[in-house]
């Protein structure tokens, strides 16, 4: 045991010195995440403004006009078409003339007084961003009026009659999103996910490269000719990278809070604790790649594939519950998929373990399995 | 019986799978190295020397046969072997971004050398390798010869009973090469370490107690340098003719000439009897208008012996079956 510990410590020491000595690589590893954050923050906008809207105001009273004005004033909708009824609104969406439509039933003012008013909003279901933004914006405004808003996603289907998806119209009493992102700040919503994305990218790529590089330069042969066990070797490489990932996490989190003004709702300690299984799982995935990749280029390529899948399938941009089975399955092999929920939960909603434990459990299981497979797969020999 | 041999191989075979089909890198190789011996595995590039050393070390799997170090099986007892051997791989492969001292400490700790032992041995080894003044220099910034000496010092830090060196003096200047071999000599005398060395340099082979000549994955000779040289029959004449190509053609037709090798502007001619053939060669060359210096009889060196043995091997294998392409 003493010898095992000595070896692991020696390997950690070696890896740390090498990591710190390669200043260019270190700057790259820390600089790139910061660049990514700023690109995402300033270049990517998920909210869609100025959706062209058809209005079927069957009430034509003061309150209904006020409500329409409020929708327009929110900047999310532009009043571009007047319609008579729901059918005409559907037609307009179907023809692609508008992206949204609102149907206000007769006696709107009276019903508002009585507290039982409702309105129907129709959104072009072929554009998920419009649906998400328009849906939340309209719901927020509707709340001020104390009315029930019914949503229908109208699917544009060529020349056919637009049909309602997800069954019948469903009333919106409150919007999930409005609760924790009242200002519709994209970055607030995106940052917790981007944070995970950036950390996972760094972890996977570095873990894969650090092993493959060693094999490529030839130092691996010299180390393999010593009594070092594969698991010790992986541990020695893991610890410095784990610290590095936490540094990156800290920098991004710090920038998010101090620069972009994201309010951290939950417990920071819990967040840092739960980042551990996530980082370990990501490093494990990188080590797994290193056992497959023959050279640095292949390692880089495979980590790019992981990154691509993470971008699209982890729930970072596209909601996972609307994905077909196979992409969703692929997504569940990514540590990021689980961490995004943890990250959003803690940062935006301030939830605790009671809500997060299924994802945490998955990450713990994931990291143990992936590390075990990687060290079993790790080539003790050169062929 | 356990430790009768420091290194032993019996009927060792290693085949690599390649896209063009299997390639036999080691072909039924058997050799034994006695404890305390300096054994040189010599042969041209691609003969299978590196593969042999890697298989014996357990860095590569073997296809069939047996191999062991200090009685431990190369495949099964890999970790016991690795605690008792030192190894220098072919390329310089110590972490280049660690200093001399960091490298020494790293390998000491990896080999489980206690701190007390480290304090004693590391300065000793640095002194032995002549690196005492360079402890804080990055390994990558050392000269070629110093890198090899550092690699040697690192591989000795746990006082191994056997060290295996794969072309340790490749790309090293002649002075450093000599120094390196003097270090190996000291090691053998002072600690009785068994040294197994692969080298393409024939002058280095002469410094070994026994040598194995490897060619095309096979061991074509396995003996002391003196005995290997004795296997080349006949006597050797050296001359520097004015026209090398024509001279070879002329001499090829003469009787009593066994083999001709070219060294720069010189020809080395193996003959059955030097005294009687000297005059024949001289007159044949003059008849063809080739000027030449005086014919000298010289001692057979490893180099001539080696080339001669390889030629013989190639010829016989060509007769039996076409020459295989070896990796």
JSON list of C-alpha atoms in Angstrom, two decimals, chain B residues 108-227:
[
{"chain": "B", "resi": 108, "resn": "UNK", "atom": "CA", "xyz": [12.85, 6.78, -7.39]},
{"chain": "B", "resi": 109, "resn": "UNK", "atom": "CA", "xyz": [9.33, 7.22, -5.99]},
{"chain": "B", "resi": 110, "resn": "UNK", "atom": "CA", "xyz": [7.71, 5.20, -8.74]},
{"chain": "B", "resi": 111, "resn": "UNK", "atom": "CA", "xyz": [10.06, 2.37, -7.90]},
{"chain": "B", "resi": 112, "resn": "UNK", "atom": "CA", "xyz": [9.28, 2.68, -4.21]},
{"chain": "B", "resi": 113, "resn": "UNK", "atom": "CA", "xyz": [12.71, 3.84, -3.11]},
{"chain": "B", "resi": 114, "resn": "UNK", "atom": "CA", "xyz": [12.45, 5.13, 0.46]},
{"chain": "B", "resi": 115, "resn": "UNK", "atom": "CA", "xyz": [13.34, 8.80, 1.17]},
{"chain": "B", "resi": 116, "resn": "UNK", "atom": "CA", "xyz": [16.48, 7.77, 3.10]},
{"chain": "B", "resi": 117, "resn": "UNK", "atom": "CA", "xyz": [17.66, 5.66, 0.20]},
{"chain": "B", "resi": 118, "resn": "UNK", "atom": "CA", "xyz": [16.80, 8.47, -2.21]},
{"chain": "B", "resi": 119, "resn": "UNK", "atom": "CA", "xyz": [19.03, 10.89, -0.30]},
{"chain": "B", "resi": 120, "resn": "UNK", "atom": "CA", "xyz": [21.90, 8.48, -0.54]},
{"chain": "B", "resi": 121, "resn": "UNK", "atom": "CA", "xyz": [21.49, 7.09, -4.03]},
{"chain": "B", "resi": 122, "resn": "UNK", "atom": "CA", "xyz": [20.44, 10.06, -6.12]},
{"chain": "B", "resi": 123, "resn": "UNK", "atom": "CA", "xyz": [23.58, 12.18, -5.51]},
{"chain": "B", "resi": 124, "resn": "UNK", "atom": "CA", "xyz": [25.64, 9.02, -5.97]},
{"chain": "B", "resi": 125, "resn": "UNK", "atom": "CA", "xyz": [24.03, 8.24, -9.32]},
{"chain": "B", "resi": 126, "resn": "UNK", "atom": "CA", "xyz": [24.19, 11.84, -10.49]},
{"chain": "B", "resi": 127, "resn": "UNK", "atom": "CA", "xyz": [27.89, 11.80, -9.71]},
{"chain": "B", "resi": 128, "resn": "UNK", "atom": "CA", "xyz": [28.28, 8.47, -11.46]},
{"chain": "B", "resi": 129, "resn": "UNK", "atom": "CA", "xyz": [26.55, 9.87, -14.55]},
{"chain": "B", "resi": 130, "resn": "UNK", "atom": "CA", "xyz": [28.44, 13.16, -14.38]},
{"chain": "B", "resi": 131, "resn": "UNK", "atom": "CA", "xyz": [25.24, 15.15, -13.98]},
{"chain": "B", "resi": 132, "resn": "UNK", "atom": "CA", "xyz": [25.81, 16.63, -10.50]},
{"chain": "B", "resi": 133, "resn": "UNK", "atom": "CA", "xyz": [26.12, 20.16, -11.90]},
{"chain": "B", "resi": 134, "resn": "UNK", "atom": "CA", "xyz": [22.95, 19.97, -13.97]},
{"chain": "B", "resi": 135, "resn": "UNK", "atom": "CA", "xyz": [20.33, 18.96, -11.42]},
{"chain": "B", "resi": 136, "resn": "UNK", "atom": "CA", "xyz": [18.01, 21.88, -12.18]},
{"chain": "B", "resi": 137, "resn": "UNK", "atom": "CA", "xyz": [18.29, 21.69, -15.94]},
{"chain": "B", "resi": 138, "resn": "UNK", "atom": "CA", "xyz": [15.25, 20.48, -17.89]},
{"chain": "B", "resi": 139, "resn": "UNK", "atom": "CA", "xyz": [15.83, 17.01, -19.27]},
{"chain": "B", "resi": 140, "resn": "UNK", "atom": "CA", "xyz": [14.81, 18.22, -22.72]},
{"chain": "B", "resi": 141, "resn": "UNK", "atom": "CA", "xyz": [17.62, 20.78, -22.67]},
{"chain": "B", "resi": 142, "resn": "UNK", "atom": "CA", "xyz": [20.40, 18.24, -22.09]},
{"chain": "B", "resi": 143, "resn": "UNK", "atom": "CA", "xyz": [22.75, 17.15, -24.86]},
{"chain": "B", "resi": 144, "resn": "UNK", "atom": "CA", "xyz": [22.15, 13.77, -26.46]},
{"chain": "B", "resi": 145, "resn": "UNK", "atom": "CA", "xyz": [24.87, 12.06, -24.45]},
{"chain": "B", "resi": 146, "resn": "UNK", "atom": "CA", "xyz": [23.72, 13.60, -21.18]},
{"chain": "B", "resi": 147, "resn": "UNK", "atom": "CA", "xyz": [20.16, 12.51, -21.84]},
{"chain": "B", "resi": 148, "resn": "UNK", "atom": "CA", "xyz": [21.32, 8.94, -22.18]},
{"chain": "B", "resi": 149, "resn": "UNK", "atom": "CA", "xyz": [23.34, 9.18, -18.98]},
{"chain": "B", "resi": 150, "resn": "UNK", "atom": "CA", "xyz": [20.32, 10.60, -17.17]},
{"chain": "B", "resi": 151, "resn": "UNK", "atom": "CA", "xyz": [18.17, 7.79, -18.54]},
{"chain": "B", "resi": 152, "resn": "UNK", "atom": "CA", "xyz": [20.76, 5.32, -17.24]},
{"chain": "B", "resi": 153, "resn": "UNK", "atom": "CA", "xyz": [20.87, 7.00, -13.83]},
{"chain": "B", "resi": 154, "resn": "UNK", "atom": "CA", "xyz": [17.06, 6.95, -13.63]},
{"chain": "B", "resi": 155, "resn": "UNK", "atom": "CA", "xyz": [16.90, 3.31, -14.59]},
{"chain": "B", "resi": 156, "resn": "UNK", "atom": "CA", "xyz": [19.43, 2.44, -11.86]},
{"chain": "B", "resi": 157, "resn": "UNK", "atom": "CA", "xyz": [17.80, 4.31, -9.00]},
{"chain": "B", "resi": 158, "resn": "UNK", "atom": "CA", "xyz": [16.19, 1.18, -7.52]},
{"chain": "B", "resi": 159, "resn": "UNK", "atom": "CA", "xyz": [19.39, -0.84, -7.90]},
{"chain": "B", "resi": 160, "resn": "UNK", "atom": "CA", "xyz": [18.03, -3.31, -10.44]},
{"chain": "B", "resi": 161, "resn": "UNK", "atom": "CA", "xyz": [19.70, -6.67, -10.94]},
{"chain": "B", "resi": 162, "resn": "UNK", "atom": "CA", "xyz": [19.19, -6.52, -14.69]},
{"chain": "B", "resi": 163, "resn": "UNK", "atom": "CA", "xyz": [19.15, -3.54, -17.02]},
{"chain": "B", "resi": 164, "resn": "UNK", "atom": "CA", "xyz": [17.89, -3.67, -20.57]},
{"chain": "B", "resi": 165, "resn": "UNK", "atom": "CA", "xyz": [19.06, -0.97, -22.94]},
{"chain": "B", "resi": 166, "resn": "UNK", "atom": "CA", "xyz": [17.59, -0.48, -26.38]},
{"chain": "B", "resi": 167, "resn": "UNK", "atom": "CA", "xyz": [20.17, 1.22, -28.61]},
{"chain": "B", "resi": 168, "resn": "UNK", "atom": "CA", "xyz": [21.25, 3.48, -25.77]},
{"chain": "B", "resi": 169, "resn": "UNK", "atom": "CA", "xyz": [23.89, 5.29, -27.79]},
{"chain": "B", "resi": 170, "resn": "UNK", "atom": "CA", "xyz": [21.81, 6.02, -30.88]},
{"chain": "B", "resi": 171, "resn": "UNK", "atom": "CA", "xyz": [22.53, 9.56, -32.02]},
{"chain": "B", "resi": 172, "resn": "UNK", "atom": "CA", "xyz": [25.27, 10.10, -29.47]},
{"chain": "B", "resi": 173, "resn": "UNK", "atom": "CA", "xyz": [28.74, 11.36, -30.37]},
{"chain": "B", "resi": 174, "resn": "UNK", "atom": "CA", "xyz": [31.70, 8.93, -30.19]},
{"chain": "B", "resi": 175, "resn": "UNK", "atom": "CA", "xyz": [33.18, 10.45, -27.02]},
{"chain": "B", "resi": 176, "resn": "UNK", "atom": "CA", "xyz": [29.88, 10.22, -25.17]},
{"chain": "B", "resi": 177, "resn": "UNK", "atom": "CA", "xyz": [29.40, 6.73, -26.48]},
{"chain": "B", "resi": 178, "resn": "UNK", "atom": "CA", "xyz": [32.69, 5.70, -24.98]},
{"chain": "B", "resi": 179, "resn": "UNK", "atom": "CA", "xyz": [31.82, 7.37, -21.70]},
{"chain": "B", "resi": 180, "resn": "UNK", "atom": "CA", "xyz": [28.48, 5.61, -21.63]},
{"chain": "B", "resi": 181, "resn": "UNK", "atom": "CA", "xyz": [30.09, 2.22, -22.14]},
{"chain": "B", "resi": 182, "resn": "UNK", "atom": "CA", "xyz": [32.63, 2.96, -19.44]},
{"chain": "B", "resi": 183, "resn": "UNK", "atom": "CA", "xyz": [29.70, 3.59, -17.10]},
{"chain": "B", "resi": 184, "resn": "UNK", "atom": "CA", "xyz": [28.22, 0.23, -18.04]},
{"chain": "B", "resi": 185, "resn": "UNK", "atom": "CA", "xyz": [31.60, -1.40, -17.42]},
{"chain": "B", "resi": 186, "resn": "UNK", "atom": "CA", "xyz": [31.85, 0.17, -13.98]},
{"chain": "B", "resi": 187, "resn": "UNK", "atom": "CA", "xyz": [28.35, -0.98, -13.18]},
{"chain": "B", "resi": 188, "resn": "UNK", "atom": "CA", "xyz": [29.19, -4.55, -14.03]},
{"chain": "B", "resi": 189, "resn": "UNK", "atom": "CA", "xyz": [32.33, -4.53, -11.98]},
{"chain": "B", "resi": 190, "resn": "UNK", "atom": "CA", "xyz": [30.93, -2.69, -8.94]},
{"chain": "B", "resi": 191, "resn": "UNK", "atom": "CA", "xyz": [27.41, -4.06, -8.67]},
{"chain": "B", "resi": 192, "resn": "UNK", "atom": "CA", "xyz": [27.46, -7.19, -10.81]},
{"chain": "B", "resi": 193, "resn": "UNK", "atom": "CA", "xyz": [24.51, -5.90, -12.79]},
{"chain": "B", "resi": 194, "resn": "UNK", "atom": "CA", "xyz": [23.43, -7.94, -15.78]},
{"chain": "B", "resi": 195, "resn": "UNK", "atom": "CA", "xyz": [23.39, -5.76, -18.88]},
{"chain": "B", "resi": 196, "resn": "UNK", "atom": "CA", "xyz": [21.33, -6.64, -21.94]},
{"chain": "B", "resi": 197, "resn": "UNK", "atom": "CA", "xyz": [21.94, -4.19, -24.73]},
{"chain": "B", "resi": 198, "resn": "UNK", "atom": "CA", "xyz": [20.61, -3.84, -28.26]},
{"chain": "B", "resi": 199, "resn": "UNK", "atom": "CA", "xyz": [22.89, -2.03, -30.63]},
{"chain": "B", "resi": 200, "resn": "UNK", "atom": "CA", "xyz": [23.56, -1.64, -34.34]},
{"chain": "B", "resi": 201, "resn": "UNK", "atom": "CA", "xyz": [27.17, -0.60, -33.59]},
{"chain": "B", "resi": 202, "resn": "UNK", "atom": "CA", "xyz": [29.70, -3.36, -34.09]},
{"chain": "B", "resi": 203, "resn": "UNK", "atom": "CA", "xyz": [32.40, -1.74, -31.99]},
{"chain": "B", "resi": 204, "resn": "UNK", "atom": "CA", "xyz": [29.98, -1.84, -29.07]},
{"chain": "B", "resi": 205, "resn": "UNK", "atom": "CA", "xyz": [29.33, -5.50, -29.69]},
{"chain": "B", "resi": 206, "resn": "UNK", "atom": "CA", "xyz": [33.03, -6.15, -29.11]},
{"chain": "B", "resi": 207, "resn": "UNK", "atom": "CA", "xyz": [32.63, -4.85, -25.56]},
{"chain": "B", "resi": 208, "resn": "UNK", "atom": "CA", "xyz": [30.03, -7.49, -24.70]},
{"chain": "B", "resi": 209, "resn": "UNK", "atom": "CA", "xyz": [30.82, -10.83, -23.08]},
{"chain": "B", "resi": 210, "resn": "UNK", "atom": "CA", "xyz": [28.53, -12.54, -25.52]},
{"chain": "B", "resi": 211, "resn": "UNK", "atom": "CA", "xyz": [26.63, -11.34, -28.53]},
{"chain": "B", "resi": 212, "resn": "UNK", "atom": "CA", "xyz": [23.58, -12.50, -30.43]},
{"chain": "B", "resi": 213, "resn": "UNK", "atom": "CA", "xyz": [23.41, -11.68, -34.09]},
{"chain": "B", "resi": 214, "resn": "UNK", "atom": "CA", "xyz": [19.85, -10.99, -35.05]},
{"chain": "B", "resi": 215, "resn": "UNK", "atom": "CA", "xyz": [18.64, -10.85, -38.60]},
{"chain": "B", "resi": 216, "resn": "UNK", "atom": "CA", "xyz": [15.13, -11.11, -40.00]},
{"chain": "B", "resi": 217, "resn": "UNK", "atom": "CA", "xyz": [13.71, -12.02, -36.60]},
{"chain": "B", "resi": 218, "resn": "UNK", "atom": "CA", "xyz": [16.14, -14.93, -36.20]},
{"chain": "B", "resi": 219, "resn": "UNK", "atom": "CA", "xyz": [19.19, -15.32, -34.03]},
{"chain": "B", "resi": 220, "resn": "UNK", "atom": "CA", "xyz": [21.85, -16.34, -36.53]},
{"chain": "B", "resi": 221, "resn": "UNK", "atom": "CA", "xyz": [24.74, -16.47, -34.06]},
{"chain": "B", "resi": 222, "resn": "UNK", "atom": "CA", "xyz": [24.94, -16.53, -30.28]},
{"chain": "B", "resi": 223, "resn": "UNK", "atom": "CA", "xyz": [28.44, -16.64, -28.89]},
{"chain": "B", "resi": 224, "resn": "UNK", "atom": "CA", "xyz": [31.41, -14.63, -27.63]},
{"chain": "B", "resi": 225, "resn": "UNK", "atom": "CA", "xyz": [32.65, -11.98, -30.09]},
{"chain": "B", "resi": 226, "resn": "UNK", "atom": "CA", "xyz": [35.82, -13.99, -30.69]},
{"chain": "B", "resi": 227, "resn": "UNK", "atom": "CA", "xyz": [33.91, -17.15, -31.54]}
]
